[in-house]
Short mmCIF file of C-alpha atoms in Angstrom, two decimals:
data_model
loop_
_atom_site.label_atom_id
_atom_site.label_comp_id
_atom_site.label_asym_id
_atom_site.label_seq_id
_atom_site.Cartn_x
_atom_site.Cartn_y
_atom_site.Cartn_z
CA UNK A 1 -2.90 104.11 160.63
CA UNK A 2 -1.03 100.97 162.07
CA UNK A 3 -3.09 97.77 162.07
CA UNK A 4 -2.88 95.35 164.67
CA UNK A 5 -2.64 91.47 163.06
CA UNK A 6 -4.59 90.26 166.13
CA UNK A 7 -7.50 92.48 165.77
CA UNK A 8 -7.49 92.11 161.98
CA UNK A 9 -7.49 88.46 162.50
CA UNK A 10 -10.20 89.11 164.57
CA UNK A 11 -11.84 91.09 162.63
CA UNK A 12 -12.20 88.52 159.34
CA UNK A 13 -13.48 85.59 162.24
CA UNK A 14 -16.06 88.43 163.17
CA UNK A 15 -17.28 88.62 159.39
CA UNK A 16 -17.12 84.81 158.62
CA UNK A 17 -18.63 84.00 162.04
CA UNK A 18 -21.73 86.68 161.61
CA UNK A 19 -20.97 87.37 165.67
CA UNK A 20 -18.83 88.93 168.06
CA UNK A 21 -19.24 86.57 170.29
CA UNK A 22 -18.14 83.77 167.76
CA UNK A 23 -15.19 85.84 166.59
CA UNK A 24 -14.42 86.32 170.46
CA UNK A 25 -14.34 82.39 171.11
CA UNK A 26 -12.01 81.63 167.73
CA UNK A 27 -9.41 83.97 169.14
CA UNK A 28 -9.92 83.17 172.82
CA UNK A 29 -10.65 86.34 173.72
CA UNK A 30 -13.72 87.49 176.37
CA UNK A 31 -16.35 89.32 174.92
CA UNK A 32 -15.63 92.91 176.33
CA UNK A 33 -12.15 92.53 174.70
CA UNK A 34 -12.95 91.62 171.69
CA UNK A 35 -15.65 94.55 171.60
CA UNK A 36 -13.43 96.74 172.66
CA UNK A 37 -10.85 95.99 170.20
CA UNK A 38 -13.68 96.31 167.47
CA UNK A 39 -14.46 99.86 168.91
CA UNK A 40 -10.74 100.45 168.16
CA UNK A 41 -10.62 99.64 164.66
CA UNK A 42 -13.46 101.92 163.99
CA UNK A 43 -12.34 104.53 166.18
CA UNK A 44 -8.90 104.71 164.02
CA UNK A 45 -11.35 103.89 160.42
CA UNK A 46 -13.36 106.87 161.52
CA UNK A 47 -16.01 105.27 160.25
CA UNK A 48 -18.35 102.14 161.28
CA UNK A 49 -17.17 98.87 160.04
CA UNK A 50 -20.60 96.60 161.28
CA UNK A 51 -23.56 96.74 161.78
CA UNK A 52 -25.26 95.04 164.75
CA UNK A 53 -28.65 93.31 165.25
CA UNK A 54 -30.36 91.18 167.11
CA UNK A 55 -28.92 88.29 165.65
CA UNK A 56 -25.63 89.25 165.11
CA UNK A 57 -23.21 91.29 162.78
CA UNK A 58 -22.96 91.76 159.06
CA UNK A 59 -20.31 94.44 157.61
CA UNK A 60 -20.27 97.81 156.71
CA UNK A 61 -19.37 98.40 153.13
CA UNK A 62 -16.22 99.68 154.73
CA UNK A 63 -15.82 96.58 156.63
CA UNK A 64 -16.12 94.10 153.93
CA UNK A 65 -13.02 96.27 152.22
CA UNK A 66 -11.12 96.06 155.62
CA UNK A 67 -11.95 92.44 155.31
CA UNK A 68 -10.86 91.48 152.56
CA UNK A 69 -7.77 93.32 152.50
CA UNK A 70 -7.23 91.69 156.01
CA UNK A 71 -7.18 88.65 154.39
CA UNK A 72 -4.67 89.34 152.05
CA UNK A 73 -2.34 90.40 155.15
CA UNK A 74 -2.81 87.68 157.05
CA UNK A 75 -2.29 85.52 153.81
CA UNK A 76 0.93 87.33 153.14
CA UNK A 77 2.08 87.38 156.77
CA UNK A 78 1.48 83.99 156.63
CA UNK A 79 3.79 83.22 153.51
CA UNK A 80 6.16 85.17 155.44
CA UNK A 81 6.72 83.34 158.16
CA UNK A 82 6.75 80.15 156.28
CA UNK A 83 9.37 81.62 154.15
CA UNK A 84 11.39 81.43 156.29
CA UNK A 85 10.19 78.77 158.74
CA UNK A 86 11.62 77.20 155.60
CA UNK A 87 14.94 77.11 156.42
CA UNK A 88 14.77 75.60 159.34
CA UNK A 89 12.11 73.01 158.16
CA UNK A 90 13.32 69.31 157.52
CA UNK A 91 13.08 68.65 154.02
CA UNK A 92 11.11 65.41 155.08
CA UNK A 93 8.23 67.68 156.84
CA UNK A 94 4.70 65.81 156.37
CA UNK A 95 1.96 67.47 153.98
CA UNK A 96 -1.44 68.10 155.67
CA UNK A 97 -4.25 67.28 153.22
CA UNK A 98 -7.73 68.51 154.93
CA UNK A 99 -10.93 67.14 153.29
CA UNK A 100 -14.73 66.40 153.75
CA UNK A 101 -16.75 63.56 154.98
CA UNK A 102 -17.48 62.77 151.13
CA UNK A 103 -13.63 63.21 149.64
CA UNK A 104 -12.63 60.78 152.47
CA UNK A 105 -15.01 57.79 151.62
CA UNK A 106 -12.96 56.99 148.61
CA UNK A 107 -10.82 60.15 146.76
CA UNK A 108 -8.62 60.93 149.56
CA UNK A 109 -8.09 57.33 150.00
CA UNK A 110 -7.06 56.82 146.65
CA UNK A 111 -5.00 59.10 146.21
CA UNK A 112 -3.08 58.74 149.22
CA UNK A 113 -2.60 55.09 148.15
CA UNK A 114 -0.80 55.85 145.10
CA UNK A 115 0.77 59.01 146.04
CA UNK A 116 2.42 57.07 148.95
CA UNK A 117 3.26 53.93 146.92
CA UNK A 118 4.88 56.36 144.75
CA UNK A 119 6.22 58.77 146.78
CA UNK A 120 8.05 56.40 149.66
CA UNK A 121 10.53 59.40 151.07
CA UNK A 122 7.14 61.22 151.42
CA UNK A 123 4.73 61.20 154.80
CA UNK A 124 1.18 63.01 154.95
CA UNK A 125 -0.75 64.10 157.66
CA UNK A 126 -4.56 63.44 156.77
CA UNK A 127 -7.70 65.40 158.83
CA UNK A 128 -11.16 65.49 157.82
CA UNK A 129 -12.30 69.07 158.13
CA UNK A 130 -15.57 70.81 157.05
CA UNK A 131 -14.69 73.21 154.16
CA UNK A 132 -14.71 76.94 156.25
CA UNK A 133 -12.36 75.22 158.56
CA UNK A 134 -10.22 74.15 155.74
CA UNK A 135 -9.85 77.27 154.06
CA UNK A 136 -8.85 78.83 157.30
CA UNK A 137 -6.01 76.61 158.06
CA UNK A 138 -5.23 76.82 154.13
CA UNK A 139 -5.39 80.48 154.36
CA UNK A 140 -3.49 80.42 157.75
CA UNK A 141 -0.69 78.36 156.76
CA UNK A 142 -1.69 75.43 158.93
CA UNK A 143 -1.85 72.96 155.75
CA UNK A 144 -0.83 72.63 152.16
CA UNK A 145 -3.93 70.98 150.50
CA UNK A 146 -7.69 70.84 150.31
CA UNK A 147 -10.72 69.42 148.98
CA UNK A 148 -13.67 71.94 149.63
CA UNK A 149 -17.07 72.45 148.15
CA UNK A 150 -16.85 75.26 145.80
CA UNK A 151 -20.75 76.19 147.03
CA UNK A 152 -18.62 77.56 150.49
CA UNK A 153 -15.04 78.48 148.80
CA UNK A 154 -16.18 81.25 146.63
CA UNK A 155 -14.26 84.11 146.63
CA UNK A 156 -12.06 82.55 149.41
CA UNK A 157 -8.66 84.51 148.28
CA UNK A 158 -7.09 81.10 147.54
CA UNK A 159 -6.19 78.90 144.46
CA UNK A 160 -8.23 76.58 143.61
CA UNK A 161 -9.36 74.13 140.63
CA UNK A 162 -12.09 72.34 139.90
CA UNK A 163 -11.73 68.58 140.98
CA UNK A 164 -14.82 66.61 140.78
CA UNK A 165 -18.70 66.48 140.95
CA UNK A 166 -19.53 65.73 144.62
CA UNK A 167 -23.68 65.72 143.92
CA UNK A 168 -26.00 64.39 146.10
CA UNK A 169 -28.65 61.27 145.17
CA UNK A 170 -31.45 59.32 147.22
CA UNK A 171 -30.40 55.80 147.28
CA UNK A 172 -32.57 53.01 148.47
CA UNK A 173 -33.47 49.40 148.53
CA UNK A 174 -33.03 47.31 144.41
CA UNK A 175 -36.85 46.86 143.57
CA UNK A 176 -37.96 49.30 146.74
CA UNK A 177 -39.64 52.72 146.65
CA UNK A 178 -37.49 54.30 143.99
CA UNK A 179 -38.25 51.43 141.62
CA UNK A 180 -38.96 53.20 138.54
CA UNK A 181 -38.47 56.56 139.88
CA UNK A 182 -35.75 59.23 138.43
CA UNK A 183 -35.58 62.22 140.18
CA UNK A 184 -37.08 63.08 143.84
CA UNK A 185 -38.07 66.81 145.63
CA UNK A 186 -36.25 66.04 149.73
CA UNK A 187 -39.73 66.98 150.00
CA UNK A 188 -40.96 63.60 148.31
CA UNK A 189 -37.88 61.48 150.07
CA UNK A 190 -38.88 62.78 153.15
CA UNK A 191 -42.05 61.10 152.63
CA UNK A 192 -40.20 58.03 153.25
CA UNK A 193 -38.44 56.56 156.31
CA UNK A 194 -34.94 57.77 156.37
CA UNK A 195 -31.19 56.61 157.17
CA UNK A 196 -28.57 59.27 157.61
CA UNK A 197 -25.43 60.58 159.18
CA UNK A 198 -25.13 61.85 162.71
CA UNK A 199 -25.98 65.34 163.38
CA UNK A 200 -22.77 66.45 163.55
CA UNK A 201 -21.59 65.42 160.32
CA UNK A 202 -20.65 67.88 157.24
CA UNK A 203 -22.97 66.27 155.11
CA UNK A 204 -26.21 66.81 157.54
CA UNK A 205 -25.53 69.73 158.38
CA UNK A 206 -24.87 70.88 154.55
CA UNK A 207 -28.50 69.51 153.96
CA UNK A 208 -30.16 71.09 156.75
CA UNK A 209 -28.61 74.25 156.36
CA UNK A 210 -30.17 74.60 152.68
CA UNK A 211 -33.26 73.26 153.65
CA UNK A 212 -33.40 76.03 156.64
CA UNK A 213 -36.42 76.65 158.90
CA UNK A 214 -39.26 75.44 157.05
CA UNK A 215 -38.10 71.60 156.44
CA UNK A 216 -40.07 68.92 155.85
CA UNK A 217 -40.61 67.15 158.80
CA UNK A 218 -38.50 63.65 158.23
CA UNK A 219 -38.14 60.25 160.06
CA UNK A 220 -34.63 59.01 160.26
CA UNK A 221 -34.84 55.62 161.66
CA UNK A 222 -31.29 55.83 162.57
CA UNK A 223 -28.12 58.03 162.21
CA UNK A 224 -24.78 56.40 161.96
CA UNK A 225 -20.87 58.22 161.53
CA UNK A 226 -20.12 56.19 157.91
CA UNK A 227 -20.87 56.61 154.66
CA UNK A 228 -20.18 52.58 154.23
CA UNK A 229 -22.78 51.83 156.89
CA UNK A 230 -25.37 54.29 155.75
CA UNK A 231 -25.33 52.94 152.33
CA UNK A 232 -25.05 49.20 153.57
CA UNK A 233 -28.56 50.01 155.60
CA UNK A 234 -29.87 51.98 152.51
CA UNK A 235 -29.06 49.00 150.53
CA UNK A 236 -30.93 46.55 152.77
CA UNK A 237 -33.97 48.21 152.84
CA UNK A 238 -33.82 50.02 156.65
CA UNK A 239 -34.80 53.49 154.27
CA UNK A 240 -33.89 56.28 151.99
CA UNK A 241 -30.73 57.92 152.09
CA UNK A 242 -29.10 61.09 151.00
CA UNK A 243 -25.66 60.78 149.79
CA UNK A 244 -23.04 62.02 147.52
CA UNK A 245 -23.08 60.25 143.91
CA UNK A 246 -19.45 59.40 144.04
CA UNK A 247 -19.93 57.27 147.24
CA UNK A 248 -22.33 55.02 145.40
CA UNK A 249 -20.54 51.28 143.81
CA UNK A 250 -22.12 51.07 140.39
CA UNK A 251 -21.99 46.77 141.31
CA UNK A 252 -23.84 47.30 144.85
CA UNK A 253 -28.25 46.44 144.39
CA UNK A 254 -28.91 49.96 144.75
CA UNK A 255 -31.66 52.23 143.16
CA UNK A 256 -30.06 55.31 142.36
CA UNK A 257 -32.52 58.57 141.88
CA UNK A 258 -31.48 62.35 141.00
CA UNK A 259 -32.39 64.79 144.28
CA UNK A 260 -33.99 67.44 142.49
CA UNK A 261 -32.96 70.23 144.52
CA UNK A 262 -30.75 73.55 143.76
CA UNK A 263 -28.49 72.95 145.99
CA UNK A 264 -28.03 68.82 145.36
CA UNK A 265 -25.59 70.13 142.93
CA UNK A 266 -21.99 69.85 144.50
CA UNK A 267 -19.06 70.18 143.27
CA UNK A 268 -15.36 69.64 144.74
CA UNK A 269 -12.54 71.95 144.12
CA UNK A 270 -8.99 71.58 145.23
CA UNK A 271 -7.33 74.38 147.45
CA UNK A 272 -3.72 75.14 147.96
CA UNK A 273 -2.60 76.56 151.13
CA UNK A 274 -0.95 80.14 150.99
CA UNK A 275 2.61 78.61 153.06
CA UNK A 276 5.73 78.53 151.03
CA UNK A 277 5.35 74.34 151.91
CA UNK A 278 2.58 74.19 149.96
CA UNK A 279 4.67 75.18 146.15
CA UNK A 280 7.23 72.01 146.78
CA UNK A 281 7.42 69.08 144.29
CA UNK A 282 5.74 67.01 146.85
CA UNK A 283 2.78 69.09 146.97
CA UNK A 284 2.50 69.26 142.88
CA UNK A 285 2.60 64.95 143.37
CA UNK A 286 0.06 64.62 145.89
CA UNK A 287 -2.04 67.36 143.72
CA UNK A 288 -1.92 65.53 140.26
CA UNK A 289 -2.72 62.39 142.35
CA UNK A 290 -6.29 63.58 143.68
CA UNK A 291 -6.59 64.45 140.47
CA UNK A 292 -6.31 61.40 138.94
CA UNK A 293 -8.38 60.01 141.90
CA UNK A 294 -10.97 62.62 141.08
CA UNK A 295 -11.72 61.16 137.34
CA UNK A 296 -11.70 57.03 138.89
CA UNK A 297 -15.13 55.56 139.55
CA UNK A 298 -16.29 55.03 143.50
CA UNK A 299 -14.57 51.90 145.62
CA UNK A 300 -16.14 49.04 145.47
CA UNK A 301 -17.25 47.12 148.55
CA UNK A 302 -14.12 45.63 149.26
CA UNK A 303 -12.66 49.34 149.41
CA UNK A 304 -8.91 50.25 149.54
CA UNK A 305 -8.41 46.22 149.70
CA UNK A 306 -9.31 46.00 145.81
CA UNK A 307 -7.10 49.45 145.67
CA UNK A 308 -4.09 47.96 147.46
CA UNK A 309 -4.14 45.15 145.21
CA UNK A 310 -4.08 46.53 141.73
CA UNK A 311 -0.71 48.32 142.88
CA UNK A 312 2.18 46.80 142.45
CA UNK A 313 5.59 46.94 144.61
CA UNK A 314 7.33 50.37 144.02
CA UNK A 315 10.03 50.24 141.82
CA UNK A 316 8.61 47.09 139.75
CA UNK A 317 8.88 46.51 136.40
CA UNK A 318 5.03 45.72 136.65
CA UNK A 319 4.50 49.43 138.34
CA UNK A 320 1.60 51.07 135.69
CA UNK A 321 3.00 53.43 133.79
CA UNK A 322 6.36 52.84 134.08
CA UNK A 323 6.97 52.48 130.50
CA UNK A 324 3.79 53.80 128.68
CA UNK A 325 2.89 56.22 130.82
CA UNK A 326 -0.31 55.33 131.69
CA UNK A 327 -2.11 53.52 134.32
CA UNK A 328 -5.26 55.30 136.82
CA UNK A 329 -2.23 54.89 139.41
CA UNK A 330 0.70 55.81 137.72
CA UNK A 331 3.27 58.23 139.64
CA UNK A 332 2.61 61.60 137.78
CA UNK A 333 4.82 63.24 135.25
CA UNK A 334 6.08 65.70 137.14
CA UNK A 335 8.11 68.94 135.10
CA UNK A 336 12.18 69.03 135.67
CA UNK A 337 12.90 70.52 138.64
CA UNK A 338 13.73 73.87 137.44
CA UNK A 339 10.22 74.27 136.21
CA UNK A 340 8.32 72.87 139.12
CA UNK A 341 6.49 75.77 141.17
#
């Protein structure tokens, strides 16, 4: 049978979304037409590719073949189009590097700093993006890198690599609550008054989707859109916070105690996007730059400032690595071109 790419596209936002409805809306389609093109595909599969509840879909085994192979299509079609796209591309075209709330308090930073310091002929466009949106656009063709949670990327059809630990820790006030304490149940640091990020934010939400229905009932005394701020009120004593280890400046008056929780235990992987973009030189820089990023401590408090400074002027004779090849910011040692992928 002949597959339609819209309805297979629809299909795989069906699956990931858990509802028809949800599918619909990502495709902007109404709800009778995107039943109706469901119907379809399982008229022509002669067989029924989800099953429906009360609160919402979940696959067939025959639908979770159909999508996964649907992936693959759409990843392929993709790579199509940017193959040849390519030739009419300027060979100055931006990167698009998507990351978390977390990777863009200091890694994405970081990197970008040196990549761009190193790379001046180079431009990249930055987003912050929760991880299923990232591996969409990745998958899609929309952008050429990533930093996900490997928690939500498993299985996701694309490359990826491990990167760095992204785990979560309750930080509070020097000489304050977690005085003398190592490791905390949220159940315990809910005990406590709270600090956190808005509700909207990938990092609440991550949190209160693993906690699910039966949370302890917590007091946030505030919410705020920054990591900086959140730890700058942790840090003076306003309450408890839950935040990702790497955030945290070793120098900052902070006690620092384990969350001792399953799912605490983050880790960030890098993604690469499926377009033909995404295999340039360029894209192999930026890469080996978040990865160098990945293995540096946290920013201090005075941030990229500290970063900016340590850098010299492209093209100096002061430029780390230049001669020894070393240096946490050094342009990376990229293969000769005709064995770059």
């Amino acid at each position: 049978m002949r597959y339609d790419l819209d309805d297979l596209r629809l299909f795989v936002h069906i699956v990931a979304e858990g509802s028809i409805t949800a599918g619909a809306h990502r495709m902007h389609l109404s709800l009778p037409s995107a039943s109706a093109r469901v119907r379809s595909l399982e008229r022509h599969a002669g067989v029924p590719l989800l099953i429906r509840g009360r609160r919402g879909v979940r696959p067939t085994p025959a639908g979770t073949t159909l999508a996964r192979h649907a992936r693959d299509v759409l990843a392929r079609t993709a790579r199509l189009d940017s193959a040849v796209a390519s030739y009419t591309r300027s060979p100055t075209a931006p990167l698009t590097l998507l990351g978390g709330g977390s990777a863009m308090h200091g890694l994405v930073p970081r990197a970008l700093v040196s990549f761009l310091r190193a790379h001046p002929e180079a431009d990249v466009t930055v987003a912050e993006s929760r991880t299923p949106r990232t591996l969409r656009m990745l998958a899609d063709g929309e952008a050429d890198l990533g930093v996900v949670l490997d928690d939500e990327a498993r299985e996701c059809g694309l490359r990826t690599e491990p990167l760095g630990d992204d785990s979560l820790v309750v930080i509070g006030q020097a000489g304050g609550v977690l005085a003398g304490r190592t490791a905390l149940t949220y159940g315990e640091v809910a005990e406590h008054p709270l600090v956190g990020l808005d509700a909207d934010s990938s990092l609440r939400r991550w949190i209160e989707k693993h906690l699910g229905p039966h949370a302890p009932v917590a007091r946030h005394r505030t919410t705020v859109a920054n990591l900086n701020v959140l730890v700058t009120l942790a840090a003076a004593g306003v309450g408890l916070a839950v935040v990702p280890r790497r955030v945290v400046d070793p120098s900052r008056p902070l006690d620092v105690c384990e969350l001792r929780e399953p799912w605490a235990c983050r880790h960030h992987l890098l993604a690469w996007g499926v377009r033909d973009h995404a295999s340039t030189a360029a894209t192999a820089a930026l890469a080996e730059h978040l990865r160098q990023a990945a293995v540096a401590g946290p920013l201090s408090r005075n941030g990229l400032g500290d970063l900016v400074g340590q850098l010299p002027v492209p093209g100096s004779q002061e430029a780390p690595g230049a001669e020894d090849g070393g240096g946490l910011f050094a342009p990376p040692h990229l293969p000769p071109a005709d064995d770059r992928s």
